[in-house]
Coordinates of C-alpha atoms in Angstrom, one line a residue:
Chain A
X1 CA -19.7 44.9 -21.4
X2 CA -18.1 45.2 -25.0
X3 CA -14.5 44.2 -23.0
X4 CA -16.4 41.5 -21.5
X5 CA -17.5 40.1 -24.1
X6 CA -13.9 40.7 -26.2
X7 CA -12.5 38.9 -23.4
X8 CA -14.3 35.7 -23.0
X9 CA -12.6 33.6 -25.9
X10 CA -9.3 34.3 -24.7
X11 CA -10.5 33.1 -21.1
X12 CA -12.2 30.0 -22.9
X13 CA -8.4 29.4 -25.4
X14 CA -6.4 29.9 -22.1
X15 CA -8.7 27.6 -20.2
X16 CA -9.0 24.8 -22.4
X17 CA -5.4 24.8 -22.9
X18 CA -5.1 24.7 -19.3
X19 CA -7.1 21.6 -19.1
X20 CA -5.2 19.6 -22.0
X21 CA -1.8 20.7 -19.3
X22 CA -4.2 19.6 -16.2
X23 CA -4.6 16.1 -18.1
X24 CA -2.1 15.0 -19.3
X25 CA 0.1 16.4 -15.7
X26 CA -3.0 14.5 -13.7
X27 CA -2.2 10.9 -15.0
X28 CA 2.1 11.4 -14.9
X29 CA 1.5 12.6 -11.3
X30 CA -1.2 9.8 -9.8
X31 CA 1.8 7.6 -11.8
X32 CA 4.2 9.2 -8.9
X33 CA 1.5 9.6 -6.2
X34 CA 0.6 6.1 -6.6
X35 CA 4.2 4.6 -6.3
X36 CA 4.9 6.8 -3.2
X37 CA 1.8 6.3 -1.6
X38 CA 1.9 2.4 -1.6
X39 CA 5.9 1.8 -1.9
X40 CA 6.8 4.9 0.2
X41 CA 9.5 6.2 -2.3
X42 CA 10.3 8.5 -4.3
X43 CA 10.9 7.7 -7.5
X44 CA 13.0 10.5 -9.2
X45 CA 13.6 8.4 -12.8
X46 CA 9.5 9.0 -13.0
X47 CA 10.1 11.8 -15.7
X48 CA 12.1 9.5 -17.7
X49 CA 9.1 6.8 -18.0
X50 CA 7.2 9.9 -19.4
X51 CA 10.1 10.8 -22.0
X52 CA 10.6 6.7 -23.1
X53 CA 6.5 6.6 -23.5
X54 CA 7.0 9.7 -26.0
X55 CA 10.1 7.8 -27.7
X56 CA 8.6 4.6 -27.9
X57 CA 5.4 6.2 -29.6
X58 CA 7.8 7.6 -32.1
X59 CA 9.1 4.5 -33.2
X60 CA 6.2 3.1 -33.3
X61 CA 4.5 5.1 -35.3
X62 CA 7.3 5.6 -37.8
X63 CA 7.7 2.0 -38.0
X64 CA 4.3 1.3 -39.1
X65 CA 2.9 2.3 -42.4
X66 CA -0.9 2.8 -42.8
X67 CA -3.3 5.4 -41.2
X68 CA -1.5 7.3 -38.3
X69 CA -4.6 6.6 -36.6
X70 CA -3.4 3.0 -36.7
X71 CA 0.2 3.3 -35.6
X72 CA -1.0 5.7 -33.0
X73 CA -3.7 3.5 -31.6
X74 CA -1.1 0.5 -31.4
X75 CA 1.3 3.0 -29.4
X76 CA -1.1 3.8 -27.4
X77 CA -1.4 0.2 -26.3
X78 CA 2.6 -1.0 -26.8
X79 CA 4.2 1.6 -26.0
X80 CA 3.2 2.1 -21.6
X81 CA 3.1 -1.9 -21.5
X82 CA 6.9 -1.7 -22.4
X83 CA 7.6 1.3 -20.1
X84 CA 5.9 -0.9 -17.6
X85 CA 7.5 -3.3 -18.5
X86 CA 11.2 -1.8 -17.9
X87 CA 9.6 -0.1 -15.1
X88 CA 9.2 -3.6 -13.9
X89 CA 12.6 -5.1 -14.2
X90 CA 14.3 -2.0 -12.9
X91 CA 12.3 -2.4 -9.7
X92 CA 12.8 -6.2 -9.4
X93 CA 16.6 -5.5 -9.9
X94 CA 17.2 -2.5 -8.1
X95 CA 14.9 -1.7 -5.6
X96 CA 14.0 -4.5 -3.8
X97 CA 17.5 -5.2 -3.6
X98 CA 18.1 -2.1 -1.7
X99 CA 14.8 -3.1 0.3
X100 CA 12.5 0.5 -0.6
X101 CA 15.1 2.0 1.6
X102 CA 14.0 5.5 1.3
X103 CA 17.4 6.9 1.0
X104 CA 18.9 4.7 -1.4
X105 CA 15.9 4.4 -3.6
X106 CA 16.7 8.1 -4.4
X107 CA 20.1 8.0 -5.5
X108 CA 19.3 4.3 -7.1
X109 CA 16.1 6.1 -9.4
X110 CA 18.5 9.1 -9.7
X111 CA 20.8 6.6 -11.2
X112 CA 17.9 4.7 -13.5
X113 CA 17.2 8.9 -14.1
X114 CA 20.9 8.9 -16.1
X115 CA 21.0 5.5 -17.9
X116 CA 17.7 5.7 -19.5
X117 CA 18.1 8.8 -20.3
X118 CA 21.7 8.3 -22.0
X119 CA 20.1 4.9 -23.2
X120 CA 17.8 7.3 -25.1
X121 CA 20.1 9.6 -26.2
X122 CA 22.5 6.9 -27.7
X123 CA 19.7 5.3 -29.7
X124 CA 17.1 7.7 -30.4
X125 CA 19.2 11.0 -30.5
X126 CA 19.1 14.5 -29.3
X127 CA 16.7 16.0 -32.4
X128 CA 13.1 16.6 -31.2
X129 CA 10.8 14.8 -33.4
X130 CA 7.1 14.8 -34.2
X131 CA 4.5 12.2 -34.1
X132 CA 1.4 12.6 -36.4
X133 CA -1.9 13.2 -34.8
X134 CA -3.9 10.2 -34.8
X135 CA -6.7 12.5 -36.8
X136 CA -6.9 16.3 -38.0
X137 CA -10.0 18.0 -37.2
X138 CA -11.4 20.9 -36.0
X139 CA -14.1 22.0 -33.7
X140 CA -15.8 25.1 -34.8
X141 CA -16.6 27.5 -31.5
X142 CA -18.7 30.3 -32.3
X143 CA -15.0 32.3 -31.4
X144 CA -12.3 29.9 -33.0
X145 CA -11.9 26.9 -34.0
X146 CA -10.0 24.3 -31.4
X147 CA -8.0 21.5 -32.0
X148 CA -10.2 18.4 -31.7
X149 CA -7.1 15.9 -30.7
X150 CA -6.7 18.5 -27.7
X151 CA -10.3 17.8 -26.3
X152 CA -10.0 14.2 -27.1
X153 CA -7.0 14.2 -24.9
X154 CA -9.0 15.7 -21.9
X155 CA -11.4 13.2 -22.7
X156 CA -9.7 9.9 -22.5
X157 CA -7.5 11.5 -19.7
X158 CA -10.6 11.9 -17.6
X159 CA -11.5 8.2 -18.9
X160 CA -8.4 6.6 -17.7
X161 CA -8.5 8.9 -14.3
X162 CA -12.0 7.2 -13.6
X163 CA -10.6 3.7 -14.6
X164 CA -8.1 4.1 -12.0
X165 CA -9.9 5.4 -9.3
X166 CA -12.5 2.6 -9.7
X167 CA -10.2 -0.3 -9.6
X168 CA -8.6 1.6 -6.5
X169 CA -12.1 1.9 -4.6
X170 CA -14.0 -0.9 -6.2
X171 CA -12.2 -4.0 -7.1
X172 CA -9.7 -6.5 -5.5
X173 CA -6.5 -5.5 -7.0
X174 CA -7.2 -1.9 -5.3
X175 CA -8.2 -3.5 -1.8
X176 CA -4.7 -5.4 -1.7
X177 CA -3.0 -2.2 -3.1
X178 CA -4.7 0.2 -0.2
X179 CA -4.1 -2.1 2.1
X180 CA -0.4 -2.0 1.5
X181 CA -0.4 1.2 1.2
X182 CA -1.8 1.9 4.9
X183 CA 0.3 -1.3 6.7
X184 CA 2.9 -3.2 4.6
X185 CA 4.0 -6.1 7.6
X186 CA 0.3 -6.8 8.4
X187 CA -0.9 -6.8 4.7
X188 CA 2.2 -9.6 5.0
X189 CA 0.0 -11.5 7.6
X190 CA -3.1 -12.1 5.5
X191 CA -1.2 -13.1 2.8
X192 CA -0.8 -10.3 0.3
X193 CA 2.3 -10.9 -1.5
X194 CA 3.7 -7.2 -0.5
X195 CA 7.0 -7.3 -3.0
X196 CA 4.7 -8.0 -6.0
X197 CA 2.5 -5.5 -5.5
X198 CA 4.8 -3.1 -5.0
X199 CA 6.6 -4.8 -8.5
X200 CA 3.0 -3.7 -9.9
X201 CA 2.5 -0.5 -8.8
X202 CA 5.8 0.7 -9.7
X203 CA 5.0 -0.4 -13.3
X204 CA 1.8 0.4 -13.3
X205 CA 2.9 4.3 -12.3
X206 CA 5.5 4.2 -15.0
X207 CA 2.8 3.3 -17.5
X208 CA 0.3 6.2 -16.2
X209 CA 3.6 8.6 -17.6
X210 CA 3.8 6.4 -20.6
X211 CA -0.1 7.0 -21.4
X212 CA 0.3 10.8 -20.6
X213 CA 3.5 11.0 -22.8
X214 CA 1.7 8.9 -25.6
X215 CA -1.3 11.5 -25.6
X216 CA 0.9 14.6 -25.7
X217 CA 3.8 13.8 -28.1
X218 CA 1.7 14.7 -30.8
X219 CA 1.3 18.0 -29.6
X220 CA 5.0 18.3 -28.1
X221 CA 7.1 16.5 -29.8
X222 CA 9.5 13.5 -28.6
X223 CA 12.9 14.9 -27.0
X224 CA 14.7 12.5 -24.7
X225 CA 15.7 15.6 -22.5
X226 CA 11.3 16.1 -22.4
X227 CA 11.6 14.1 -18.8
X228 CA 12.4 16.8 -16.5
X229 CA 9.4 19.1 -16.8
X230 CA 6.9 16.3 -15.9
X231 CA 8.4 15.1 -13.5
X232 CA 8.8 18.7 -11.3
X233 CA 5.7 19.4 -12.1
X234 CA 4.3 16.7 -11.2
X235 CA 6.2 16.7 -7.8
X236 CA 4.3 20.1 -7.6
X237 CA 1.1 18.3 -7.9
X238 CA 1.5 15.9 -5.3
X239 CA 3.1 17.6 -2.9
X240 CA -0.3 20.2 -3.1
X241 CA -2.5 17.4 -3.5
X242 CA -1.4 15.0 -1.1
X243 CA 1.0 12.4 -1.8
X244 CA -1.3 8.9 -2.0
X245 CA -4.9 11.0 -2.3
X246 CA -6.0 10.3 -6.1
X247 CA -8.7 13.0 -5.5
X248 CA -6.0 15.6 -4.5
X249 CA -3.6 14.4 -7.3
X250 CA -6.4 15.3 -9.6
X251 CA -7.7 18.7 -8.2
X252 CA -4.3 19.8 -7.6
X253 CA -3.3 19.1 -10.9
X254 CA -6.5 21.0 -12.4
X255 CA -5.1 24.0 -10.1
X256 CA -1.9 24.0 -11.5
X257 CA -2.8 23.4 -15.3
X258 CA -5.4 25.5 -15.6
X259 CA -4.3 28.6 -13.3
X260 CA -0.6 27.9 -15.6
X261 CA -2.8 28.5 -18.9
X262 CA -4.6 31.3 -17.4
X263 CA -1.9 33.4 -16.2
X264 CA 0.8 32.3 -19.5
X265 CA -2.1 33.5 -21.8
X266 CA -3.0 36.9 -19.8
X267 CA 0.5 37.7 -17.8
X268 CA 3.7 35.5 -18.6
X269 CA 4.6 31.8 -18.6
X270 CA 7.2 32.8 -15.7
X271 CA 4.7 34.5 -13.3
X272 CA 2.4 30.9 -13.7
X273 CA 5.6 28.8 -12.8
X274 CA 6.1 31.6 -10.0
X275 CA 3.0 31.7 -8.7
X276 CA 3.0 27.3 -8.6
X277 CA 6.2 27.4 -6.3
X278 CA 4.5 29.7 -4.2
X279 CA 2.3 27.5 -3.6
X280 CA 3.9 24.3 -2.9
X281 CA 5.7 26.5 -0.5
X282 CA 2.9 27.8 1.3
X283 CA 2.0 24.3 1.0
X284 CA 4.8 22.8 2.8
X285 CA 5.0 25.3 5.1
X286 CA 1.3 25.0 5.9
X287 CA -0.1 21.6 5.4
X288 CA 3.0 19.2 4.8
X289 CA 0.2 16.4 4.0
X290 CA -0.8 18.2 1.4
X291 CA -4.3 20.0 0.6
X292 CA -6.0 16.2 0.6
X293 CA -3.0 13.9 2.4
X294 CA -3.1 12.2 5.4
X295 CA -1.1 12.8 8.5
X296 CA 1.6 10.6 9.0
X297 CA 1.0 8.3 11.7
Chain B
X1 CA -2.7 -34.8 22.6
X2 CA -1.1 -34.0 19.1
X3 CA 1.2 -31.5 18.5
X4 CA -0.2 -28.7 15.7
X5 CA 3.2 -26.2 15.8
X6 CA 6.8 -27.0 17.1
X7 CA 9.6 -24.2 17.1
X8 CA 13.2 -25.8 18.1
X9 CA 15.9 -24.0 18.1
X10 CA 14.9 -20.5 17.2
X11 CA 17.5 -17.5 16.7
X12 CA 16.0 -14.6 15.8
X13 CA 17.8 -10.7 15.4
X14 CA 16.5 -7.1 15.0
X15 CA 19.6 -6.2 12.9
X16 CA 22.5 -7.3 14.4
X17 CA 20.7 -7.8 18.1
X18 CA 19.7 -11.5 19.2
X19 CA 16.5 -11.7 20.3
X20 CA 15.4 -15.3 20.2
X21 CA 18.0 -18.1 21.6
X22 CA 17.2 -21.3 20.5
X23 CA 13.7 -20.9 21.6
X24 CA 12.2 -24.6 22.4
X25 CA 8.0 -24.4 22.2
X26 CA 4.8 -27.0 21.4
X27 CA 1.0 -26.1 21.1
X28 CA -0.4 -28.6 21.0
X29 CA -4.0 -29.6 19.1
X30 CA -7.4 -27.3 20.7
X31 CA -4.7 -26.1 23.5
X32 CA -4.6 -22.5 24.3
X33 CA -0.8 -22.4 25.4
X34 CA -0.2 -18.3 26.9
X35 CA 3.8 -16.3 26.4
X36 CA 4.4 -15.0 30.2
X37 CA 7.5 -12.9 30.7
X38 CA 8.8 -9.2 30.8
X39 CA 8.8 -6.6 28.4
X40 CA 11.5 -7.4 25.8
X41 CA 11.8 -11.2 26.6
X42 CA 10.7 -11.9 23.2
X43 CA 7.2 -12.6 23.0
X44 CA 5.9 -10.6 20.2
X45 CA 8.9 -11.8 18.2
X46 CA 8.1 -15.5 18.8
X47 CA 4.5 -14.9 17.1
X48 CA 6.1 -12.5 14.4
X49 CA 8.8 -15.4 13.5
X50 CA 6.3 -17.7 13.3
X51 CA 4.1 -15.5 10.6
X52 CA 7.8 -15.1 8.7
X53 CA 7.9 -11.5 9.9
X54 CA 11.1 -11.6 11.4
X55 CA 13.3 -13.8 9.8
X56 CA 14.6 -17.1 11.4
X57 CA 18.4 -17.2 11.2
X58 CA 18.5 -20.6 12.6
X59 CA 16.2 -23.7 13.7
X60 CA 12.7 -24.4 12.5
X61 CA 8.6 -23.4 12.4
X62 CA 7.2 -26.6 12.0
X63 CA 2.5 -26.5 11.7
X64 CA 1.6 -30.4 10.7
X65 CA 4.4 -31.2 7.9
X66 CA 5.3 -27.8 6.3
X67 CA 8.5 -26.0 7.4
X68 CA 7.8 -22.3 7.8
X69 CA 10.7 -20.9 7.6
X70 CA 11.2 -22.0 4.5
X71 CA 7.8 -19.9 3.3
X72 CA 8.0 -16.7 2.3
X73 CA 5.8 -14.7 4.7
X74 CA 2.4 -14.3 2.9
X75 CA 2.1 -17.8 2.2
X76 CA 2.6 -18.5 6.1
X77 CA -1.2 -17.1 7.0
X78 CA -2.5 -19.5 3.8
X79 CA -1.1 -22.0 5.9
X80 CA -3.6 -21.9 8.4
X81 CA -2.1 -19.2 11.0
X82 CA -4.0 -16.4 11.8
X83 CA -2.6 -13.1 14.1
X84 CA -4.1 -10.3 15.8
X85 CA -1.1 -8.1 16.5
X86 CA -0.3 -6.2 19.5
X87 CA -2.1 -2.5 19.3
X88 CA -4.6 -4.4 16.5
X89 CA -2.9 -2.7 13.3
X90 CA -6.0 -2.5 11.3
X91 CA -6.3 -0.9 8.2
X92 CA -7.5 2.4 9.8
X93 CA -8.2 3.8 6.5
X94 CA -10.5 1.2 5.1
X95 CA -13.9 0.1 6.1
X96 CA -14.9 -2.5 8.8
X97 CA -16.4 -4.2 5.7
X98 CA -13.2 -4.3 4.0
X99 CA -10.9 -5.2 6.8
X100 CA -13.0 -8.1 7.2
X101 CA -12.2 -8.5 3.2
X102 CA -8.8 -9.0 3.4
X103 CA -9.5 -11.7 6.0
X104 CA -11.7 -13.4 3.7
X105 CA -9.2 -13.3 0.8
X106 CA -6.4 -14.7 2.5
X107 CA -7.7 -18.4 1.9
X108 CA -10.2 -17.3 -0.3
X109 CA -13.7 -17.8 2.3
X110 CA -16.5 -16.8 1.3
X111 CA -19.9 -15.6 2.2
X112 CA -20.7 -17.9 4.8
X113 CA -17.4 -18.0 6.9
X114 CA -18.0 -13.7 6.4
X115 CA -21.9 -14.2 8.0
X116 CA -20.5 -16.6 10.9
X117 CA -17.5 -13.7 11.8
X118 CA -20.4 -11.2 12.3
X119 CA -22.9 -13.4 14.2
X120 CA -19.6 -13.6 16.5
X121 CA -19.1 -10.3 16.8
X122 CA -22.8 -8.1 15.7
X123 CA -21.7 -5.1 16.7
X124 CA -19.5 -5.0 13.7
X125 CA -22.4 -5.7 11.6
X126 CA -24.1 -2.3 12.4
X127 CA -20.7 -0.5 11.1
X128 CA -19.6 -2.4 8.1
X129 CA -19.4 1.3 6.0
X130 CA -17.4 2.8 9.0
X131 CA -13.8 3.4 9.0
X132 CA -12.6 0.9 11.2
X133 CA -10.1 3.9 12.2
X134 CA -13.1 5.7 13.7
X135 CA -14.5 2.5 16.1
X136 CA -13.8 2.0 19.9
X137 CA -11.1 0.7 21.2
X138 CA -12.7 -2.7 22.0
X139 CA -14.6 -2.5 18.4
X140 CA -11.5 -2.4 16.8
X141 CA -10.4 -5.4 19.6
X142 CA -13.4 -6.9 17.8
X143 CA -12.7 -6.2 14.6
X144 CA -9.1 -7.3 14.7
X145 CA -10.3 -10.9 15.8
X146 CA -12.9 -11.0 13.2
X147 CA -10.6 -10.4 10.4
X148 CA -7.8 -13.2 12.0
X149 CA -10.8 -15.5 12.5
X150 CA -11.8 -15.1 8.4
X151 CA -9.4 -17.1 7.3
X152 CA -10.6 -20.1 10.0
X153 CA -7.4 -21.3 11.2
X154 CA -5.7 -23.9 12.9
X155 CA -3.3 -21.7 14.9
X156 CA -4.6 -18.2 15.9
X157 CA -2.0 -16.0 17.4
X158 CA -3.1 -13.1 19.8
X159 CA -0.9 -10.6 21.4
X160 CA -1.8 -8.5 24.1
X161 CA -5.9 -8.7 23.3
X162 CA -7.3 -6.9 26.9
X163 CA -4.7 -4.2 26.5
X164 CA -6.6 -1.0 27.8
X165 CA -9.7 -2.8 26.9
X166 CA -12.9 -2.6 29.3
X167 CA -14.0 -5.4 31.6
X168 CA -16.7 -6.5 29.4
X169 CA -14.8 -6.6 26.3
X170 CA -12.1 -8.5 28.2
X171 CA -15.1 -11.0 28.9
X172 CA -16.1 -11.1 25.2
X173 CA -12.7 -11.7 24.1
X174 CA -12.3 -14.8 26.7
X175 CA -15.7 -16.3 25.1
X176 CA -14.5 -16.1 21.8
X177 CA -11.2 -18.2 22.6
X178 CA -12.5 -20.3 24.8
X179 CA -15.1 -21.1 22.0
X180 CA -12.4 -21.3 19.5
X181 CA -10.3 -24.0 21.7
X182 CA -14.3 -26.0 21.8
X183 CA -13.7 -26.1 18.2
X184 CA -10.2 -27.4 17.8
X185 CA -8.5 -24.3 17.1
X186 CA -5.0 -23.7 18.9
X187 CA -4.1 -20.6 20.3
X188 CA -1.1 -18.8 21.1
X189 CA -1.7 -15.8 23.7
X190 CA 0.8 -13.3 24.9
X191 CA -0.9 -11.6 27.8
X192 CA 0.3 -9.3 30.7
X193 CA -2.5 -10.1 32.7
X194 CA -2.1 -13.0 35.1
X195 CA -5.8 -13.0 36.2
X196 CA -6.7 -13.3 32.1
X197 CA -3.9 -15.8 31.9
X198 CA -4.9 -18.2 34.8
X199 CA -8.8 -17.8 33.6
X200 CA -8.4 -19.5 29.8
X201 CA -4.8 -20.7 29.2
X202 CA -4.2 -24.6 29.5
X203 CA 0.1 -24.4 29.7
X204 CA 2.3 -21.1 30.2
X205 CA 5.3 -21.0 28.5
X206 CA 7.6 -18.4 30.8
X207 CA 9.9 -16.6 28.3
X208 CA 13.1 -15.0 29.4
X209 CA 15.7 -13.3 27.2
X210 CA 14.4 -15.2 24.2
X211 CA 14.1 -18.8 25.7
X212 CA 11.6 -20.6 27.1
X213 CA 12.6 -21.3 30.4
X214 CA 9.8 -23.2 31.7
X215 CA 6.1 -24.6 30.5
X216 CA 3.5 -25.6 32.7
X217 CA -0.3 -26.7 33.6
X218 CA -2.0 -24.1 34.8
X219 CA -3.0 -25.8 37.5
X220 CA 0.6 -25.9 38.1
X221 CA 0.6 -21.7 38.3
X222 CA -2.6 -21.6 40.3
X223 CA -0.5 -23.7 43.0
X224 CA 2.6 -21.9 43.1
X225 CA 2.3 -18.1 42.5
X226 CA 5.5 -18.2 43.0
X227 CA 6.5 -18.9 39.7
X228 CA 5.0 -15.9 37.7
X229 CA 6.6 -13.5 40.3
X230 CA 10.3 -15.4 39.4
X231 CA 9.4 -14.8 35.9
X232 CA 7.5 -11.8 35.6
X233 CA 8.0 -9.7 38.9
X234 CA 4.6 -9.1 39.5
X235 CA 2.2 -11.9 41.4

């Protein structure tokens, strides 16, 4: 019982660091889900969205003088509105040029991969650098004290998860996307304007890494090399979840972030990144549409 | 009787394969003019060039005084064409409600033109919260019209609607464009059936390796069955 007991707060630590992973990996992975589900592609410069978001909220923040609260409020805001942005431009100049052909889109985002990636390294440097928490505070557990900023990013994570899935379900901007998503030529027919939807999406996923990047720098620091782990992991998460299926986006990225703080806190970090692969193999090997997917038709 | 939509001269190619060659063709106002020929003549092309689906590498879509081939393809439905495609291509995943959505927001409808789609069709009214991937094959039939017939059109463009539908469905199906023609709307049908053909087509167009080789009265067809065995190989 006295084990039990002993053993509790470390299960509640590893857990709630689990779910700050889960959050942050759930909104850069619906960012990839949702650009593959509606566009069909695979977008492997996805990680590199996430590491500009973390960038951008450095400069940002250093730029501005005043509270960090302030400077970290305004990236918050600037910062995924310019990764959409360039997220925007790249797909206007690149991909529909190559016409979403599944193939090409690779190598093309392969090639975005490199140049903002060097882009970033030319103008913001190799050092890792940190960005001040927005606020400094506590929250006393009757076991140990946890960082409030941590819980506040599981929060607005959650927030922002919900936002998405209502406009999906509920509004008129996620009818036309669905419908897309499900027929592209007959979504032509009744007039949805396919190529700038898919424009939006693609920026619209960039900015859910963006967000994700913005919540965590403080926590991780800004590195323009900080791309590739996102971006595999969230390729874990969608492939277990479903690529297109928000609701398997989300639970699979729970799985995955919370078993990964579970097992680095009680075993090793190596066993939980073990232990993932497994998974998406069994996945794959199991249910190629994913735990929550959709057979292709 | 006016003419609503001329094509002249229509190429088309599925890559680097001619499909359409020079296709001539004229619906005319409240007319429903029917496609008759073999599989691969070209039919379903014709009505997907005309939506701006397959792109026209030479000669003109003309509906009243805009040039559709100069449109890009979602503005063509805006225009006033509306199409059921061949196997109905619903939006499996979403709800008969929202299929019928979509339809709506094409030329932005509203309420009313949604209420007089169901009295058409009721059936679809008892399963507006179903996935319209789950309905019957003739609901879906149903369904498919329903949406096209949202955005009240002055061309509607149906291929293949009795395929592997039952003989009641068939019948619905001929009510609703034979009311639609009462009403002014034109109609483009591609059909296989010659019995559904001869029952609510005014002219047949007979298409043959992407031309229109001949277009007649029905009357003309009744006469001389002749003519849909030269053109189809069936009587």
């Amino acid at each position: 019982m006295g084990s039990l007991v002993a053993f509790f707060p470390h299960l509640l630590l590893a857990t709630l660091e689990g779910l700050v992973t889960s959050a942050v990996l759930a909104l850069t992975a619906l960012g990839l889900s949702l650009v593959f589900g509606v566009m069909r592609i695979v977008n492997v410069a996805h990680g590199e969205f996430f590491m500009l978001g973390a960038v951008l909220a450095w400069a940002i923040t250093t730029t501005l003088t005043g509270h960090p609260a302030l400077g970290f409020a305004i990236a918050l805001v600037l910062s995924p509105l310019i990764v959409g942005a360039i997220a925007w431009i790249a797909e206007r100049l690149v991909l529909r040029r190559i016409e979403y052909n599944p193939e090409a889109t690779i190598v093309a985002t392969i090639g975005l991969l490199y140049i903002i990636q060097q882009l970033a390294l030319t103008f913001y440097g190799p050092e890792a650098r940190p960005v001040t928490p927005p606020f400094n505070y506590r929250i006393q557990l009757p076991w140990f004290g946890y960082s409030g900023y941590k819980l506040s990013i599981i929060a607005a994570s959650a927030l922002l998860l919900l936002a998405t899935w209502f406009v999906l379900t509920r509004t008129r901007i996620g009818l036309i996307m669905r419908a897309t998503q499900y027929d592209r030529e007959t979504a032509l027919a009744f007039g949805i304007p396919v190529g700038r939807v898919y424009g939006a999406v693609f920026a619209l996923g960039a900015m859910l890494a963006a967000i994700a990047a913005v919540l965590i720098v403080p926590i991780q620091q800004a590195h323009y090399l900080m791309g590739l782990d996102p971006l595999l992991l969230s390729f874990i998460v969608v492939i277990i979840g479903g690529l297109g299926s928000l609701r398997g986006t989300v639970i699979a990225a729970l799985l995955i972030g919370v078993s990964d703080g579970i097992i680095s806190v009680f075993f090793s970090p190596t066993l939980a990144k073990i232990i993932a692969t497994l998974v998406v193999a069994m996945v794959l090997v199991f249910r190629p549409q994913g735990l929550f997917g959709t057979a292709t038709k | 009787m006016s003419v609503t939509l001329t094509i002249a001269g229509l190429d088309c190619f599925y890559g680097e394969v001619q499909v359409l060659h020079g296709l001539e063709l004229e619906l005319r106002k409240g007319e429903v003019l029917c496609l008759l020929g073999r599989n691969g003549a070209g039919k379903t092309t014709t009505l997907k060039a005309i939506m701006g689906l397959v792109p026209a590498r030479a000669g003109s879509i003309t509906l009243g005084t805009s040039e559709l081939t100069e449109l890009p393809a979602h503005e063509v439905p805006r225009a006033g064409i509306a199409y059921v495609p061949q196997g109905r291509r619903l939006f499996a995943e979403l709800t008969v409600a929202e299929n019928i959505e979509i339809g709506l927001m094409t030329r932005n409808k509203g309420k009313m033109v949604r209420e007089n789609v169901l009295d058409l069709f009721p059936v679809l009214r008892e399963r507006l919260k179903q996935r319209s991937g789950t309905l019957s094959g003739g609901e879906q039939q149903m369904l498919a019209m329903a949406r096209a017939l949202c955005l009240e059109p002055e061309v509607l463009l149906l291929d293949e609607p009795t395929e592997g539908l039952m003989p009641s469905m068939i019948a619905k199906i001929r009510e609703t464009v034979t009311g639609l023609r009462e009403r002014g709307v034109s109609t483009i049908l591609v059909e296989q059936r010659v019995d559904a053909v001869l029952s609510v087509a005014d002219r047949v167009a007979f298409i043959e390796n992407g031309r229109n080789r001949e277009t007649v009265d029905v009357t003309q067809l009744r006469d001389d069955p002749e003519m849909v065995r030269r053109y189809v190989g069936v009587g």
